[in-house]
Short mmCIF file of C-alpha atoms and ligand atoms in Angstrom, two decimals:
data_model
loop_
_atom_site.label_atom_id
_atom_site.label_comp_id
_atom_site.label_asym_id
_atom_site.label_seq_id
_atom_site.Cartn_x
_atom_site.Cartn_y
_atom_site.Cartn_z
CA MET A 1458 -0.01 0.00 0.00
CA ASN A 1459 1.34 3.40 -1.01
CA GLU A 1460 1.81 6.17 1.51
CA SER A 1461 -1.12 8.68 1.22
CA TYR A 1462 -0.81 12.41 1.20
CA ILE A 1463 -2.98 15.23 2.46
CA GLY A 1464 -2.59 17.33 -0.70
CA ILE A 1465 -5.70 17.45 -2.96
CA LEU A 1466 -6.08 18.06 -6.65
CA TYR A 1467 -9.43 19.68 -7.51
CA ILE A 1468 -10.68 19.49 -11.13
CA VAL A 1469 -12.58 22.73 -11.64
CA PRO A 1470 -14.75 23.29 -14.74
CA THR A 1471 -15.14 26.90 -15.85
CA PRO A 1472 -17.70 28.58 -18.15
CA ILE A 1473 -17.69 27.97 -21.86
CA GLY A 1474 -18.97 31.49 -22.61
CA ASN A 1475 -21.33 32.82 -19.97
CA LEU A 1476 -19.42 33.68 -16.81
CA SER A 1477 -22.56 33.23 -14.73
CA ASP A 1478 -22.24 29.50 -15.30
CA ILE A 1479 -19.44 29.14 -12.76
CA THR A 1480 -20.65 27.38 -9.65
CA SER A 1481 -20.28 28.83 -6.13
CA ARG A 1482 -18.27 25.77 -5.13
CA ALA A 1483 -15.83 26.37 -8.02
CA LEU A 1484 -15.36 29.99 -6.76
CA ILE A 1485 -14.71 28.81 -3.18
CA ILE A 1486 -12.16 26.28 -4.38
CA LEU A 1487 -10.39 28.80 -6.67
CA LYS A 1488 -10.21 31.24 -3.84
CA ASN A 1489 -8.89 28.84 -1.27
CA VAL A 1490 -6.43 26.44 -2.90
CA ASN A 1491 -2.69 27.07 -2.66
CA ILE A 1492 -2.17 26.98 -6.39
CA ILE A 1493 -4.31 27.26 -9.53
CA VAL A 1494 -2.91 25.33 -12.51
CA ALA A 1495 -4.09 26.94 -15.70
CA GLU A 1496 -3.77 26.05 -19.39
CA ASN A 1497 -3.35 29.77 -20.16
CA ILE A 1498 -2.43 32.31 -17.48
CA TYR A 1499 -3.85 35.32 -19.33
CA HIS A 1500 -7.19 33.62 -19.95
CA THR A 1501 -7.64 32.38 -16.37
CA ASN A 1502 -6.62 35.80 -15.04
CA ILE A 1503 -9.58 37.39 -16.75
CA LEU A 1504 -11.86 34.87 -15.08
CA LEU A 1505 -10.29 35.40 -11.68
CA GLN A 1506 -10.32 39.19 -12.03
CA HIS A 1507 -14.06 39.06 -12.90
CA PHE A 1508 -14.76 37.23 -9.59
CA ASN A 1509 -12.25 39.31 -7.65
CA ILE A 1510 -10.06 36.25 -6.77
CA LYS A 1511 -6.42 36.63 -6.17
CA ASN A 1512 -4.35 33.43 -6.12
CA SER A 1513 -1.10 32.05 -7.55
CA LEU A 1514 -1.22 30.67 -11.03
CA ILE A 1515 1.02 28.02 -12.60
CA LEU A 1516 0.98 27.30 -16.36
CA MET A 1517 0.43 23.78 -17.56
CA ASN A 1518 -0.19 23.20 -21.24
CA LYS A 1519 0.42 20.30 -23.58
CA ASP A 1520 3.99 21.44 -24.18
CA ASN A 1521 5.14 21.40 -20.47
CA GLU A 1522 2.58 18.92 -19.00
CA LYS A 1523 5.16 16.22 -18.28
CA LYS A 1524 7.65 18.37 -16.50
CA GLN A 1525 5.00 20.46 -14.69
CA SER A 1526 3.18 17.34 -13.51
CA ASP A 1527 6.30 16.06 -11.61
CA HIS A 1528 6.67 19.53 -10.03
CA LEU A 1529 3.00 19.63 -8.99
CA ILE A 1530 3.11 16.16 -7.56
CA ASP A 1531 5.95 17.30 -5.24
CA LYS A 1532 3.72 20.23 -4.13
CA LEU A 1533 0.75 17.86 -3.53
CA LYS A 1534 3.03 15.48 -1.53
CA GLU A 1535 4.01 18.48 0.63
CA GLY A 1536 0.31 18.79 1.44
CA GLN A 1537 -0.62 21.72 -0.85
CA THR A 1538 -4.07 21.98 -2.51
CA ILE A 1539 -4.24 22.56 -6.25
CA ALA A 1540 -7.11 23.50 -8.60
CA LEU A 1541 -6.78 22.46 -12.23
CA VAL A 1542 -8.58 24.64 -14.76
CA SER A 1543 -8.52 24.85 -18.55
CA ASN A 1544 -9.41 27.81 -20.82
CA ALA A 1545 -13.04 26.85 -20.80
CA GLY A 1546 -15.27 23.95 -19.80
CA THR A 1547 -14.14 20.77 -18.02
CA PRO A 1548 -10.38 20.26 -17.75
CA VAL A 1549 -9.02 17.17 -19.44
CA ILE A 1550 -11.87 16.96 -21.98
CA ASN A 1551 -9.69 17.74 -24.95
CA ASP A 1552 -7.56 19.81 -22.62
CA PRO A 1553 -4.39 19.15 -20.55
CA GLY A 1554 -4.33 17.46 -17.15
CA ASN A 1555 -4.71 13.72 -17.59
CA LEU A 1556 -1.11 12.98 -16.91
CA LEU A 1557 -1.23 14.90 -13.62
CA ILE A 1558 -4.36 13.03 -12.58
CA LYS A 1559 -2.83 9.71 -13.47
CA LYS A 1560 0.24 10.56 -11.33
CA CYS A 1561 -2.08 11.58 -8.41
CA HIS A 1562 -3.71 8.15 -8.47
CA PHE A 1563 -0.31 6.45 -8.65
CA PHE A 1564 0.87 8.33 -5.52
CA ASN A 1565 -2.39 7.91 -3.72
CA ILE A 1566 -3.15 11.71 -3.77
CA GLN A 1567 -6.85 12.57 -3.56
CA VAL A 1568 -8.46 13.92 -6.76
CA ILE A 1569 -11.76 15.71 -6.32
CA PRO A 1570 -13.73 16.59 -9.49
CA LEU A 1571 -16.36 19.36 -9.52
CA PRO A 1572 -19.28 19.11 -11.92
CA GLY A 1573 -19.70 22.04 -14.32
CA PRO A 1574 -19.77 23.27 -17.93
CA CYS A 1575 -18.76 21.03 -20.78
CA ALA A 1576 -19.48 21.97 -24.38
CA ALA A 1577 -20.07 18.34 -25.52
CA ILE A 1578 -22.65 17.54 -22.88
CA THR A 1579 -24.39 20.90 -23.07
CA ALA A 1580 -24.76 20.57 -26.80
CA LEU A 1581 -25.93 16.94 -26.53
CA SER A 1582 -28.61 17.94 -24.03
CA ALA A 1583 -30.21 20.32 -26.54
CA SER A 1584 -29.69 18.23 -29.68
CA GLY A 1585 -32.87 16.14 -29.53
CA LEU A 1586 -30.70 13.24 -30.64
CA MET A 1587 -30.05 11.72 -27.20
CA LYS A 1588 -31.20 8.14 -26.82
CA ASN A 1589 -29.40 7.19 -23.65
CA ARG A 1590 -26.23 5.99 -25.39
CA PHE A 1591 -23.66 8.35 -26.84
CA CYS A 1592 -19.99 8.47 -27.66
CA TYR A 1593 -17.64 11.48 -27.47
CA GLU A 1594 -15.03 11.60 -30.26
CA GLY A 1595 -13.32 14.90 -29.50
CA PHE A 1596 -11.99 16.84 -32.50
CA LEU A 1597 -12.46 15.36 -35.95
CA PRO A 1598 -8.99 14.79 -37.42
CA SER A 1599 -7.76 17.82 -39.43
CA LYS A 1600 -6.24 15.73 -42.23
CA LYS A 1601 -8.92 14.77 -44.76
CA LYS A 1602 -7.73 11.13 -45.14
CA ASN A 1603 -7.72 10.57 -41.38
CA ARG A 1604 -11.08 12.32 -41.03
CA CYS A 1605 -12.68 10.22 -43.76
CA ASP A 1606 -11.25 6.96 -42.33
CA LEU A 1607 -12.59 7.77 -38.92
CA LEU A 1608 -16.02 8.80 -40.27
CA TYR A 1609 -16.21 5.61 -42.36
CA SER A 1610 -15.42 3.50 -39.30
CA LEU A 1611 -18.35 5.18 -37.50
CA ARG A 1612 -20.92 4.73 -40.26
CA GLU A 1613 -22.68 1.94 -38.37
CA GLU A 1614 -22.17 3.42 -34.91
CA THR A 1615 -25.59 3.19 -33.33
CA ARG A 1616 -24.83 5.59 -30.44
CA THR A 1617 -25.30 9.39 -30.82
CA MET A 1618 -21.81 10.79 -31.73
CA ILE A 1619 -20.36 14.08 -30.44
CA PHE A 1620 -17.49 15.89 -32.15
CA TYR A 1621 -15.70 19.22 -31.70
CA GLU A 1622 -14.95 21.07 -34.88
CA SER A 1623 -13.32 24.31 -35.94
CA LYS A 1624 -15.18 26.91 -38.01
CA TYR A 1625 -12.38 26.60 -40.60
CA ARG A 1626 -13.13 22.95 -41.36
CA ILE A 1627 -16.81 22.64 -40.65
CA LEU A 1628 -18.04 22.72 -44.31
CA GLU A 1629 -15.46 20.12 -45.40
CA SER A 1630 -16.29 17.92 -42.45
CA ILE A 1631 -20.01 17.96 -43.12
CA GLN A 1632 -19.25 17.14 -46.76
CA ASP A 1633 -17.12 14.16 -45.55
CA ILE A 1634 -19.95 13.07 -43.23
CA ILE A 1635 -22.31 13.06 -46.25
CA GLU A 1636 -19.80 10.92 -48.25
CA GLN A 1637 -18.56 8.58 -45.50
CA ILE A 1638 -21.64 8.17 -43.38
CA ASP A 1639 -24.94 9.06 -44.98
CA GLU A 1640 -26.33 12.12 -46.79
CA ASN A 1641 -29.60 11.70 -44.95
CA ARG A 1642 -28.22 11.30 -41.44
CA HIS A 1643 -29.57 13.85 -39.01
CA ILE A 1644 -26.91 16.26 -37.73
CA VAL A 1645 -27.10 19.07 -35.14
CA ILE A 1646 -24.70 22.01 -35.07
CA ALA A 1647 -24.44 23.67 -31.63
CA ARG A 1648 -22.55 26.93 -32.01
CA GLU A 1649 -21.45 29.47 -29.47
CA ILE A 1650 -23.39 27.81 -26.68
CA THR A 1651 -24.11 30.08 -23.71
CA LYS A 1652 -22.84 33.12 -25.72
CA LYS A 1653 -24.59 36.06 -27.37
CA TRP A 1654 -24.91 34.41 -30.88
CA GLU A 1655 -25.68 30.96 -29.60
CA SER A 1656 -27.52 28.70 -32.16
CA ILE A 1657 -28.57 25.16 -32.32
CA TYR A 1658 -29.68 23.87 -35.73
CA GLY A 1659 -30.36 20.40 -36.97
CA ASP A 1660 -31.30 18.77 -40.33
CA LYS A 1661 -30.31 15.89 -42.55
CA ALA A 1662 -26.65 16.21 -43.62
CA THR A 1663 -27.19 17.53 -47.17
CA SER A 1664 -29.78 20.13 -46.14
CA LEU A 1665 -27.62 21.20 -43.23
CA LEU A 1666 -24.58 21.74 -45.50
CA GLN A 1667 -26.70 23.81 -47.83
CA TRP A 1668 -28.06 25.86 -44.88
CA LEU A 1669 -24.60 26.54 -43.53
CA LYS A 1670 -23.32 27.62 -46.98
CA GLU A 1671 -26.09 30.21 -47.28
CA GLU A 1672 -24.70 32.50 -44.60
CA LYS A 1673 -21.16 32.68 -43.25
CA TYR A 1674 -22.17 33.66 -39.77
CA ARG A 1675 -24.00 30.29 -39.44
CA TYR A 1676 -20.62 28.55 -38.92
CA LYS A 1677 -18.79 31.32 -37.03
CA GLY A 1678 -17.36 30.70 -33.56
CA GLU A 1679 -17.03 27.59 -31.55
CA ILE A 1680 -18.88 24.49 -32.71
CA VAL A 1681 -20.01 21.06 -31.54
CA ILE A 1682 -21.34 18.55 -34.06
CA ILE A 1683 -23.80 15.93 -32.95
CA ILE A 1684 -24.59 13.04 -35.36
CA ASP A 1685 -27.53 10.76 -34.93
CA GLY A 1686 -26.69 7.04 -34.53
CA PHE A 1687 -27.09 4.49 -37.28
CA LYS A 1688 -30.49 2.94 -37.46
CA GLN A 1689 -30.65 -0.66 -38.62
CA ILE A 1690 -33.33 -1.61 -41.07
CA LYS A 1691 -35.13 -4.53 -39.52
CA ASN A 1692 -36.28 -7.36 -41.65
CA LYS A 1693 -39.94 -6.64 -41.13
CA ASN A 1694 -39.33 -2.98 -42.19
CA ILE A 1695 -38.08 -3.79 -45.61
CA ASP A 1696 -40.71 -3.92 -48.25
CA GLN A 1697 -40.73 -7.21 -50.22
CA LYS A 1698 -41.17 -5.06 -53.41
CA ILE A 1699 -37.78 -3.42 -52.69
CA LEU A 1700 -36.08 -6.77 -52.28
CA HIS A 1701 -37.77 -8.08 -55.45
CA THR A 1702 -36.45 -5.08 -57.50
CA PHE A 1703 -33.00 -5.63 -56.03
CA LEU A 1704 -32.90 -9.31 -56.87
CA ILE A 1705 -33.96 -8.76 -60.49
CA LEU A 1706 -31.37 -6.00 -60.97
CA LYS A 1707 -28.69 -8.16 -59.32
CA LYS A 1708 -28.95 -10.65 -62.18
CA PHE A 1709 -27.71 -7.92 -64.57
CA CYS A 1710 -25.69 -5.46 -62.51
CA SER A 1711 -23.10 -5.38 -59.71
CA PHE A 1712 -24.24 -5.47 -56.09
CA LYS A 1713 -23.49 -1.72 -55.68
CA THR A 1714 -25.27 -0.64 -58.83
CA SER A 1715 -28.30 -2.78 -57.97
CA VAL A 1716 -28.52 -1.11 -54.55
CA LEU A 1717 -28.19 2.39 -56.11
CA ILE A 1718 -30.87 1.78 -58.78
CA THR A 1719 -33.22 0.09 -56.25
CA SER A 1720 -32.84 3.01 -53.79
CA GLN A 1721 -33.72 5.44 -56.60
CA ILE A 1722 -36.68 3.45 -57.84
CA HIS A 1723 -38.20 3.08 -54.30
CA LYS A 1724 -36.88 6.36 -52.93
CA VAL A 1725 -35.15 4.75 -49.94
CA ASN A 1726 -31.84 5.62 -48.35
CA LYS A 1727 -29.11 3.86 -50.40
CA ASN A 1728 -26.71 3.48 -47.42
CA ASN A 1729 -29.38 1.96 -45.18
CA LEU A 1730 -30.42 -0.42 -47.95
CA TYR A 1731 -26.82 -1.37 -48.64
CA GLN A 1732 -26.11 -2.10 -44.99
CA TYR A 1733 -29.30 -4.17 -44.74
CA LEU A 1734 -28.46 -6.21 -47.85
CA ILE A 1735 -24.90 -6.77 -46.70
CA LYS A 1736 -26.09 -8.06 -43.30
CA ASN A 1737 -28.58 -10.44 -45.04
CA LYS A 1738 -26.23 -11.49 -47.78
CA SER A 1739 -25.74 -14.97 -46.35
CA ASP A 1740 -29.46 -15.76 -46.41
CA LYS A 1741 -31.58 -15.03 -49.37
CA ILE A 1742 -29.86 -12.16 -51.15
CA ASN A 1743 -27.16 -13.91 -53.16
N1 SAM B 195 -12.77 21.25 -22.19
C1 SAM B 195 -13.71 21.87 -23.04
C2 SAM B 195 -15.14 21.35 -22.69
O1 SAM B 195 -15.30 20.89 -21.53
O2 SAM B 195 -16.02 21.53 -23.43
C3 SAM B 195 -13.43 21.66 -24.45
C4 SAM B 195 -12.12 22.19 -24.90
S1 SAM B 195 -11.79 22.09 -26.58
C5 SAM B 195 -10.04 22.56 -26.60
C6 SAM B 195 -12.55 23.44 -27.31
C7 SAM B 195 -13.73 23.08 -28.27
O3 SAM B 195 -14.88 22.86 -27.52
C8 SAM B 195 -14.08 24.16 -29.23
O4 SAM B 195 -13.23 24.11 -30.41
C9 SAM B 195 -15.50 23.80 -29.62
O5 SAM B 195 -15.51 22.69 -30.54
C10 SAM B 195 -15.97 23.31 -28.23
N2 SAM B 195 -16.59 24.42 -27.52
C11 SAM B 195 -16.05 25.11 -26.46
N3 SAM B 195 -16.90 26.08 -26.07
C12 SAM B 195 -17.96 26.05 -26.90
C13 SAM B 195 -19.19 26.80 -27.03
N4 SAM B 195 -19.43 27.81 -26.20
N5 SAM B 195 -20.08 26.49 -27.97
C14 SAM B 195 -19.77 25.44 -28.82
N6 SAM B 195 -18.69 24.68 -28.72
C15 SAM B 195 -17.78 24.98 -27.80
#
């Protein structure tokens, strides 16, 4: 059994836009700890000044996280209390801090998390796409090939998916979602949540892209993308007429072409039909 220490690391979420979203407990902790560890000193100073809090700040970002974690562990071992904050939202959620937390657990140092703002969960709560199971994917990869590979691997993900995205890539990413996942998949864009120009808008992927392209301001600022999960076509839901058309076409064309023509004749989603037929390939389709 490791020795245990009296130092405590508090994980303190901060507002993602509206400063009134800070909790009174967060303010008490920020006021009373020995050290606040911030991702950006300038940014956190603005927050502290707003709430009239004076305290010592130490910088920890992705560049110095390893070195700084060792130094902070020494402080915690001495019995100091530390609050970890990021620029906005919950620390560690696509922000630095995980290494420090891991080390705290290793050295048996108490870690106390505070609940509070997080863009992913706030966006999800308003998306109308929540069905009790979701997955958080963080930022979509910036390289097109990596992004497309990831999206393709998620095309049959049944849970609601949450992504962070930059305003510079949003149009490209929605286009990739259309190509790799499904042009008809429902997507919600939650932008500038809790801020003055907050907006939440959802539609099927192609219509959403069209809508975004109409006005530049519609994709300005900070963005969360929520994608509805994949819905499997159940056997009983597929019309026998659709299957019949497919089977006739299949005698003359490739599998893919038959799916495409069938989906156009019967006005059904080609990806869903494709997935259904692939799943049932072993029985009656071939
Ligand atoms: N730790 C933060 C959290 O708990 O949400 C996330 C940090 S991550 C570096 C920043 C990304 O979160 C932004 O690029 C954006 O995708 C999303 N985000 C942060 N604030 C937001 C807001 N007010 N509205 C929409 N998205 C936001």
